[in-house]
Amino acid sequence: MTRLAPKGGEWIDRNKTVSFSFEGNTFMGFEGDTISSALYASGQTVLARSFKYHRPRSVMSFANHDANVIMQNSAGAFGTPNVRADVTLLAEGMTLNAVNTFGGLVHDKASVLGLFSRFLPVGFYYKAFHSKRLFPLWERMFRKLTGLGKVDFATPHIRTPKQYDFCDVLVIGAGASGLSAALAAAEQGADVVVVDENAKVGGSLTYQPGTEDSILAKVVSHAKIRLLTGTYAAGYYTDHWVPLVDGDKMTKMRAKSVVFASGAFEQPAVFRNNDLPGIMLASAAQRLLHRYSIKPMERAVVLTANADGYRAALDLAEQGIGVAAVVDLRKSHLAGDLEVAVKAKGIQVLSSACIYEALPAADGQRVAKVRIAPFNDGVAGAIAHELSCDGVVMSVGYAPAANLLYQAGTRMRFDKVLQQFVPEVLPYGVFACGRVNGVHTFANRLLDGQRAGATAAAHAGFGAGPDVLVPTEAESPSHSWPIVEHPDGKNFVDFDEDLQFKDFRNAVQEGFDNIELLKRYSTNGMGPSQGKHSNMNGLRILARLTGKEPQQVGTTTARPFYHPVPMSHLAGRGFSAERITPLHSRHEKLGAVWMSAGVWQRPEYYVQPGVDRIDSIRGEAMAVRKGVGIIDVGTLGKLEVIGPDAAEFLERVYISKYAGLKVGMTRYAVMCDESGVVIDDGVVARLADDHFYFTTTTSGAATIYRELSRLNTMWKLNCGIVNHTGSFAAVNVAGPKARALLASLTDIDLSATAFPYLGLRVGTVAGIPARLMRVGFVGEWGYEIHVPANLGGALWDTLMAAGKTDGIRPFGVEAQRLLRLEKGHIIISQDTDGLTTPSEAGLDWAVKLDKPFFVGKRSLQIIAKKPLRQTLVGFMLNEGFTGAAPKECHLAIKDDKIVGRITSISWSPSLQRHIGLAFVSPELSAVGTSLNFRLSGGDFVAAKVVPTPFYDPQNLKQKEGA
């Protein structure tokens, strides 16, 4: 055990032990430990293997700023992949393993890859594995070698809650500047929320001695301040909308103003073997010391370029850890008192020096020595010292934690004095303070926080703002070039991706000398930590290699999420609109099985005692064919266009003609977008010269209404559009007995002469004002009846009662789909896709290119000059077929090539055959052509192209009632 004696302020409860296992061995920790701290305290030096070369890795940032310690927790029924061991609290019974190993952490067989590193330069996979014949082999190999944790696909969907919250001022970060900002805003009367990813607030106050302040107690006790610990701001969205993620939920926080006190990421130095276990950031060593009372090493070398490194050296020495030397990259500095204090401890200080390389112990599991060389203007000289140690502590600079500031739209500039990007122009209502604002000394951070908090409160309507002057920093805490080249490499810039200095040089030599291109080619910053420890050093390297300044190089785009967010939090509890028709309760009583159709709930079919689903659907279909059926079609979009230019508007919107449509008649309507793709269909009915009533698809109602409103605004025609979708109920009564049933309830003349096919009549049904359209989607004599929504239930009840003697039967969506398939009618978005044109869908007869204009006309004229890409045809499986039928989306194969796909298929009880629609290559569209559809298991089913409609090809039943 490497625990130190108990002391005040530690984050562990030594009275409560926690048992867990790692790589098959049992360990003990304390309540409050993270996984990393418990393992490190137990003497477990190697915690993981690196992604590419499978090198041994251990604690580096101890703040989740690197991917060195990602683990798999196998405890529980399904386990958890990619556990962030640095920040995940230890729990009883955890069963942990390192990820991305082959044979376990100690005997990882993939570690042999390190021997072949010279053959695996940056971008090697782009060049060496593009053989068409061998690529599948390489793909399988790389998929097996790469990746992190393993997902158990049997894991059930975990529904995590989401909640909404509001505040005047949101402060992100609970370090010195964040607490100061929160206190200043609260004292002006603002409601303040402070969020911090750590288990406790305080930031560096909790691990850097000599910086304690009474501000912490003031914040905790303030009535206007709420503290959310163990919670991180995952992103920034418009109008100060910030998702806050904790272990159990996501909180959608809306603030009037936001203060970013997110601090800075301490950056590693780059030298040979800088990834050996025992080499860590100074802040990591101090967190281990003070938060968890862990002795991180016995003898250390401190590599520094700022005052924090000297503080860390003193900190180590005061805890009984030997410090072999402080190696300062700089020639001179202003931290005189700290250097005097370090030398007073008997610690030698080597200025203008660097660590040229670290040497591993005999077993390769930890650093054993470092070689020191002079360092002048970024260039290392000859080896001057060799120091034995079992740990290296680095404090050579910082990169601002500015991801969220970038997402908010902040313009940043590179400050040469600070060697850091700092905010230059902040968005409205956004404020920054502390290290992210380029303010590093403790006293200045408090002042900067006070300034930002008071200003944010004033922006939210509280107080008049601050009168605070923040002094400039005396010297930069970041070295301009903490990077040492080495001919043998292994000087890692990105620990997540195993990227070495030479990888950047090679990428630039190959032309990837733009920061965004370099990122994608080298994958720098694309690992789990998203460049928190590598982006700044990568930027410096690119700047030097191209002879530019960091400001000219710029930074990569920062996108949400700032930290990895569990998929369960993103999925969470679904929130989507759900609509029901006025007849919903009637369907419930009739035993409807519900299905979603867009945002609507529709009956899929109606349960019949002792009858299974398939037979119920077929029974409903045959009731329509032989008697009379009724279906709720109230989900259709129902729109009106009224005014002198109403006909002109429809002429422009739809591909057919409507100016000559007679009053009292209807016409099928197809709509395309500007590219000539079919997007919707319906029926247009003319009520008067200047008054049209028309329907859209169920799923397209809202979208089409918005689009038509946009077009009407743009065209400025003299007409108005009214959306009646929710104002009208609608049913379709269809079947050979439909006319007789309806005749008993209305005075409208229903004869074929007085009310022809595709006719429209306005009158009453059972005393209810109604619009009736004689349309035939299901292929039988039928009427679509539209009535006011509040009278829909009365209409349904009356029709059901009147049709009882004729055996009227309600039918659902599945029976409707079967009936329309027998008639060869298409369903938009099922028998079409996002590229289907009217000609491909067999709707070219509806296209009237002789009109002056309609949406999509120009594209359709161009398309008409080109050969068809595919054609929708009807097909039947060969007569006598009795096996497993193909399904929608199963492919048609000819000569080992894909030549088509099924869009609709079903067994037809009317025809006693399997029928369907399919897209096929034009040369296969002729009637009588043989097709072969491949089943999921690889077997083939034979079919032939046949003409449509399959049922009643002369359309006599829907026109004449024969």
Short mmCIF file of N, CA and C in Angstrom, two decimals, residues 529-628:
data_model
loop_
_atom_site.label_atom_id
_atom_site.label_comp_id
_atom_site.label_asym_id
_atom_site.label_seq_id
_atom_site.Cartn_x
_atom_site.Cartn_y
_atom_site.Cartn_z
N SER A 529 -10.35 11.48 -25.37
CA SER A 529 -10.19 12.72 -24.62
C SER A 529 -10.30 13.95 -25.51
N GLN A 530 -10.51 13.75 -26.81
CA GLN A 530 -10.77 14.85 -27.74
C GLN A 530 -9.71 15.95 -27.70
N GLY A 531 -8.45 15.53 -27.57
CA GLY A 531 -7.35 16.47 -27.70
C GLY A 531 -7.08 17.34 -26.50
N LYS A 532 -7.64 17.02 -25.35
CA LYS A 532 -7.43 17.88 -24.18
C LYS A 532 -5.96 18.01 -23.82
N HIS A 533 -5.18 16.95 -24.06
CA HIS A 533 -3.75 17.02 -23.71
C HIS A 533 -2.85 17.09 -24.95
N SER A 534 -3.43 17.06 -26.15
CA SER A 534 -2.59 16.96 -27.34
C SER A 534 -2.79 18.08 -28.36
N ASN A 535 -3.95 18.72 -28.35
CA ASN A 535 -4.21 19.71 -29.41
C ASN A 535 -3.23 20.87 -29.39
N MET A 536 -2.89 21.36 -28.20
CA MET A 536 -2.01 22.53 -28.12
C MET A 536 -0.60 22.19 -28.60
N ASN A 537 -0.07 21.04 -28.17
CA ASN A 537 1.25 20.64 -28.63
C ASN A 537 1.24 20.33 -30.12
N GLY A 538 0.17 19.73 -30.61
CA GLY A 538 0.06 19.49 -32.05
C GLY A 538 0.05 20.78 -32.84
N LEU A 539 -0.66 21.78 -32.31
CA LEU A 539 -0.71 23.10 -32.95
C LEU A 539 0.68 23.74 -32.97
N ARG A 540 1.39 23.63 -31.87
CA ARG A 540 2.75 24.21 -31.82
C ARG A 540 3.67 23.53 -32.84
N ILE A 541 3.55 22.22 -32.94
CA ILE A 541 4.41 21.50 -33.89
C ILE A 541 4.09 21.93 -35.31
N LEU A 542 2.82 22.02 -35.66
CA LEU A 542 2.44 22.43 -37.00
C LEU A 542 2.93 23.84 -37.29
N ALA A 543 2.81 24.73 -36.32
CA ALA A 543 3.27 26.11 -36.51
C ALA A 543 4.76 26.15 -36.80
N ARG A 544 5.54 25.40 -36.04
CA ARG A 544 6.99 25.43 -36.24
C ARG A 544 7.38 24.77 -37.56
N LEU A 545 6.72 23.68 -37.91
CA LEU A 545 7.07 22.99 -39.15
C LEU A 545 6.70 23.80 -40.39
N THR A 546 5.72 24.67 -40.29
CA THR A 546 5.27 25.47 -41.44
C THR A 546 5.75 26.90 -41.37
N GLY A 547 6.50 27.26 -40.32
CA GLY A 547 7.00 28.62 -40.20
C GLY A 547 5.94 29.65 -39.91
N LYS A 548 4.89 29.25 -39.22
CA LYS A 548 3.80 30.16 -38.92
C LYS A 548 3.69 30.42 -37.42
N GLU A 549 2.88 31.40 -37.09
CA GLU A 549 2.55 31.67 -35.70
C GLU A 549 1.32 30.84 -35.32
N PRO A 550 1.18 30.49 -34.04
CA PRO A 550 -0.02 29.74 -33.62
C PRO A 550 -1.33 30.40 -34.03
N GLN A 551 -1.37 31.74 -34.02
CA GLN A 551 -2.59 32.43 -34.42
C GLN A 551 -2.93 32.14 -35.88
N GLN A 552 -1.90 32.03 -36.72
CA GLN A 552 -2.13 31.75 -38.13
C GLN A 552 -2.58 30.31 -38.35
N VAL A 553 -2.06 29.41 -37.55
CA VAL A 553 -2.44 28.01 -37.66
C VAL A 553 -3.88 27.81 -37.22
N GLY A 554 -4.25 28.47 -36.12
CA GLY A 554 -5.62 28.37 -35.61
C GLY A 554 -5.87 27.06 -34.90
N THR A 555 -7.11 26.89 -34.48
CA THR A 555 -7.50 25.69 -33.74
C THR A 555 -8.54 24.90 -34.53
N THR A 556 -8.72 23.65 -34.16
CA THR A 556 -9.73 22.83 -34.81
C THR A 556 -11.11 23.20 -34.27
N THR A 557 -12.12 22.78 -35.00
CA THR A 557 -13.50 23.10 -34.62
C THR A 557 -13.91 22.32 -33.38
N ALA A 558 -14.48 23.02 -32.41
CA ALA A 558 -14.95 22.38 -31.19
C ALA A 558 -16.44 22.12 -31.32
N ARG A 559 -16.82 20.86 -31.26
CA ARG A 559 -18.23 20.50 -31.38
C ARG A 559 -18.66 19.76 -30.10
N PRO A 560 -19.96 19.81 -29.82
CA PRO A 560 -20.44 18.97 -28.71
C PRO A 560 -20.16 17.51 -29.08
N PHE A 561 -19.78 16.62 -28.16
CA PHE A 561 -19.87 16.91 -26.74
C PHE A 561 -18.48 17.18 -26.16
N TYR A 562 -18.46 17.98 -25.11
CA TYR A 562 -17.21 18.37 -24.46
C TYR A 562 -16.57 17.19 -23.75
N HIS A 563 -17.39 16.35 -23.14
CA HIS A 563 -16.96 15.10 -22.52
C HIS A 563 -17.79 13.98 -23.13
N PRO A 564 -17.32 12.75 -23.08
CA PRO A 564 -18.17 11.64 -23.54
C PRO A 564 -19.47 11.58 -22.73
N VAL A 565 -20.58 11.43 -23.43
CA VAL A 565 -21.89 11.34 -22.78
C VAL A 565 -22.43 9.94 -22.99
N PRO A 566 -22.88 9.26 -21.93
CA PRO A 566 -23.43 7.90 -22.09
C PRO A 566 -24.59 7.89 -23.07
N MET A 567 -24.66 6.84 -23.87
CA MET A 567 -25.74 6.73 -24.84
C MET A 567 -27.10 6.70 -24.15
N SER A 568 -27.14 6.14 -22.95
CA SER A 568 -28.42 6.08 -22.22
C SER A 568 -28.93 7.48 -21.91
N HIS A 569 -28.01 8.42 -21.67
CA HIS A 569 -28.43 9.79 -21.39
C HIS A 569 -28.95 10.48 -22.65
N LEU A 570 -28.33 10.14 -23.77
CA LEU A 570 -28.77 10.76 -25.02
C LEU A 570 -30.11 10.18 -25.46
N ALA A 571 -30.26 8.87 -25.30
CA ALA A 571 -31.54 8.25 -25.65
C ALA A 571 -32.60 8.69 -24.65
N GLY A 572 -32.31 8.41 -23.40
CA GLY A 572 -33.20 8.86 -22.34
C GLY A 572 -34.64 8.46 -22.58
N ARG A 573 -35.50 9.17 -22.00
CA ARG A 573 -36.92 8.94 -22.18
C ARG A 573 -37.40 9.71 -23.41
N GLY A 574 -38.04 8.98 -24.32
CA GLY A 574 -38.48 9.61 -25.55
C GLY A 574 -39.53 10.68 -25.30
N PHE A 575 -39.44 11.74 -26.06
CA PHE A 575 -40.44 12.81 -25.98
C PHE A 575 -40.83 13.17 -27.40
N SER A 576 -41.98 12.69 -27.83
CA SER A 576 -42.44 12.97 -29.18
C SER A 576 -43.94 13.17 -29.17
N ALA A 577 -44.38 14.02 -30.07
CA ALA A 577 -45.81 14.31 -30.16
C ALA A 577 -46.56 13.05 -30.61
N GLU A 578 -47.75 12.85 -30.08
CA GLU A 578 -48.58 11.71 -30.46
C GLU A 578 -50.02 12.19 -30.60
N ARG A 579 -50.59 11.97 -31.78
CA ARG A 579 -51.94 12.44 -32.04
C ARG A 579 -52.90 11.25 -32.19
N ILE A 580 -54.13 11.49 -31.78
CA ILE A 580 -55.18 10.49 -31.96
C ILE A 580 -56.35 11.14 -32.68
N THR A 581 -57.10 10.33 -33.40
CA THR A 581 -58.24 10.86 -34.15
C THR A 581 -59.46 10.97 -33.24
N PRO A 582 -60.50 11.68 -33.67
CA PRO A 582 -61.72 11.77 -32.86
C PRO A 582 -62.41 10.43 -32.62
N LEU A 583 -62.00 9.39 -33.38
CA LEU A 583 -62.64 8.08 -33.27
C LEU A 583 -61.83 7.10 -32.43
N HIS A 584 -60.83 7.60 -31.72
CA HIS A 584 -59.90 6.73 -30.99
C HIS A 584 -60.64 5.82 -30.00
N SER A 585 -61.58 6.37 -29.26
CA SER A 585 -62.28 5.56 -28.25
C SER A 585 -63.11 4.47 -28.90
N ARG A 586 -63.66 4.72 -30.10
CA ARG A 586 -64.41 3.68 -30.80
C ARG A 586 -63.51 2.51 -31.18
N HIS A 587 -62.33 2.82 -31.64
CA HIS A 587 -61.39 1.76 -32.01
C HIS A 587 -60.97 0.95 -30.79
N GLU A 588 -60.77 1.63 -29.68
CA GLU A 588 -60.40 0.94 -28.44
C GLU A 588 -61.45 -0.12 -28.09
N LYS A 589 -62.72 0.26 -28.16
CA LYS A 589 -63.80 -0.67 -27.79
C LYS A 589 -63.89 -1.84 -28.76
N LEU A 590 -63.45 -1.63 -30.00
CA LEU A 590 -63.52 -2.68 -31.00
C LEU A 590 -62.28 -3.59 -31.00
N GLY A 591 -61.36 -3.35 -30.06
CA GLY A 591 -60.18 -4.21 -29.94
C GLY A 591 -59.05 -3.87 -30.88
N ALA A 592 -58.86 -2.59 -31.16
CA ALA A 592 -57.80 -2.18 -32.09
C ALA A 592 -56.42 -2.47 -31.51
N VAL A 593 -55.54 -2.96 -32.37
CA VAL A 593 -54.11 -3.06 -32.05
C VAL A 593 -53.45 -1.86 -32.72
N TRP A 594 -52.77 -1.03 -31.93
CA TRP A 594 -52.32 0.27 -32.43
C TRP A 594 -50.96 0.19 -33.11
N MET A 595 -50.77 1.10 -34.06
CA MET A 595 -49.49 1.28 -34.71
C MET A 595 -49.27 2.78 -34.93
N SER A 596 -48.01 3.17 -35.04
CA SER A 596 -47.69 4.57 -35.28
C SER A 596 -47.66 4.83 -36.78
N ALA A 597 -48.30 5.91 -37.18
CA ALA A 597 -48.26 6.37 -38.58
C ALA A 597 -47.91 7.84 -38.53
N GLY A 598 -46.62 8.15 -38.69
CA GLY A 598 -46.17 9.52 -38.43
C GLY A 598 -46.36 9.81 -36.96
N VAL A 599 -47.04 10.90 -36.64
CA VAL A 599 -47.31 11.23 -35.24
C VAL A 599 -48.64 10.67 -34.78
N TRP A 600 -49.37 9.99 -35.66
CA TRP A 600 -50.71 9.51 -35.35
C TRP A 600 -50.68 8.08 -34.85
N GLN A 601 -51.66 7.75 -34.02
CA GLN A 601 -51.94 6.37 -33.63
C GLN A 601 -53.11 5.88 -34.48
N ARG A 602 -52.87 4.76 -35.21
CA ARG A 602 -53.91 4.22 -36.08
C ARG A 602 -54.11 2.73 -35.77
N PRO A 603 -55.32 2.21 -35.97
CA PRO A 603 -55.52 0.76 -35.79
C PRO A 603 -54.77 -0.03 -36.86
N GLU A 604 -53.89 -0.91 -36.42
CA GLU A 604 -53.23 -1.82 -37.37
C GLU A 604 -54.23 -2.87 -37.84
N TYR A 605 -54.93 -3.46 -36.89
CA TYR A 605 -56.02 -4.40 -37.17
C TYR A 605 -56.85 -4.51 -35.90
N TYR A 606 -57.95 -5.25 -35.98
CA TYR A 606 -58.83 -5.41 -34.83
C TYR A 606 -58.82 -6.87 -34.39
N VAL A 607 -58.63 -7.08 -33.10
CA VAL A 607 -58.52 -8.43 -32.57
C VAL A 607 -59.86 -9.14 -32.67
N GLN A 608 -59.81 -10.38 -33.18
CA GLN A 608 -60.99 -11.25 -33.23
C GLN A 608 -60.73 -12.45 -32.34
N PRO A 609 -61.66 -12.82 -31.49
CA PRO A 609 -61.45 -13.97 -30.59
C PRO A 609 -61.06 -15.22 -31.37
N GLY A 610 -59.95 -15.83 -30.95
CA GLY A 610 -59.51 -17.07 -31.55
C GLY A 610 -58.91 -16.94 -32.93
N VAL A 611 -58.66 -15.71 -33.39
CA VAL A 611 -58.13 -15.50 -34.73
C VAL A 611 -56.77 -14.79 -34.61
N ASP A 612 -55.77 -15.32 -35.32
CA ASP A 612 -54.45 -14.68 -35.21
C ASP A 612 -54.38 -13.41 -36.06
N ARG A 613 -53.24 -12.71 -35.97
CA ARG A 613 -53.08 -11.41 -36.62
C ARG A 613 -53.27 -11.51 -38.13
N ILE A 614 -52.60 -12.46 -38.77
CA ILE A 614 -52.65 -12.57 -40.24
C ILE A 614 -54.06 -12.83 -40.71
N ASP A 615 -54.74 -13.78 -40.07
CA ASP A 615 -56.11 -14.10 -40.50
C ASP A 615 -57.07 -12.95 -40.21
N SER A 616 -56.80 -12.18 -39.13
CA SER A 616 -57.65 -11.01 -38.85
C SER A 616 -57.53 -9.99 -39.96
N ILE A 617 -56.29 -9.73 -40.40
CA ILE A 617 -56.06 -8.75 -41.46
C ILE A 617 -56.71 -9.21 -42.76
N ARG A 618 -56.52 -10.48 -43.11
CA ARG A 618 -57.12 -10.99 -44.34
C ARG A 618 -58.64 -11.00 -44.25
N GLY A 619 -59.19 -11.28 -43.06
CA GLY A 619 -60.64 -11.25 -42.87
C GLY A 619 -61.20 -9.86 -43.07
N GLU A 620 -60.49 -8.86 -42.56
CA GLU A 620 -60.94 -7.48 -42.76
C GLU A 620 -60.93 -7.12 -44.25
N ALA A 621 -59.89 -7.56 -44.96
CA ALA A 621 -59.79 -7.26 -46.39
C ALA A 621 -60.93 -7.91 -47.17
N MET A 622 -61.23 -9.16 -46.84
CA MET A 622 -62.28 -9.86 -47.58
C MET A 622 -63.66 -9.30 -47.26
N ALA A 623 -63.84 -8.72 -46.06
CA ALA A 623 -65.11 -8.07 -45.74
C ALA A 623 -65.35 -6.89 -46.67
N VAL A 624 -64.28 -6.18 -47.01
CA VAL A 624 -64.41 -5.06 -47.95
C VAL A 624 -64.70 -5.59 -49.36
N ARG A 625 -64.03 -6.65 -49.74
CA ARG A 625 -64.22 -7.19 -51.09
C ARG A 625 -65.64 -7.76 -51.29
N LYS A 626 -66.21 -8.37 -50.26
CA LYS A 626 -67.47 -9.09 -50.42
C LYS A 626 -68.68 -8.37 -49.86
N GLY A 627 -68.46 -7.43 -48.91
CA GLY A 627 -69.59 -6.75 -48.29
C GLY A 627 -69.35 -5.27 -48.14
N VAL A 628 -69.04 -4.84 -46.92
CA VAL A 628 -68.77 -3.44 -46.67
C VAL A 628 -67.82 -3.31 -45.47
#
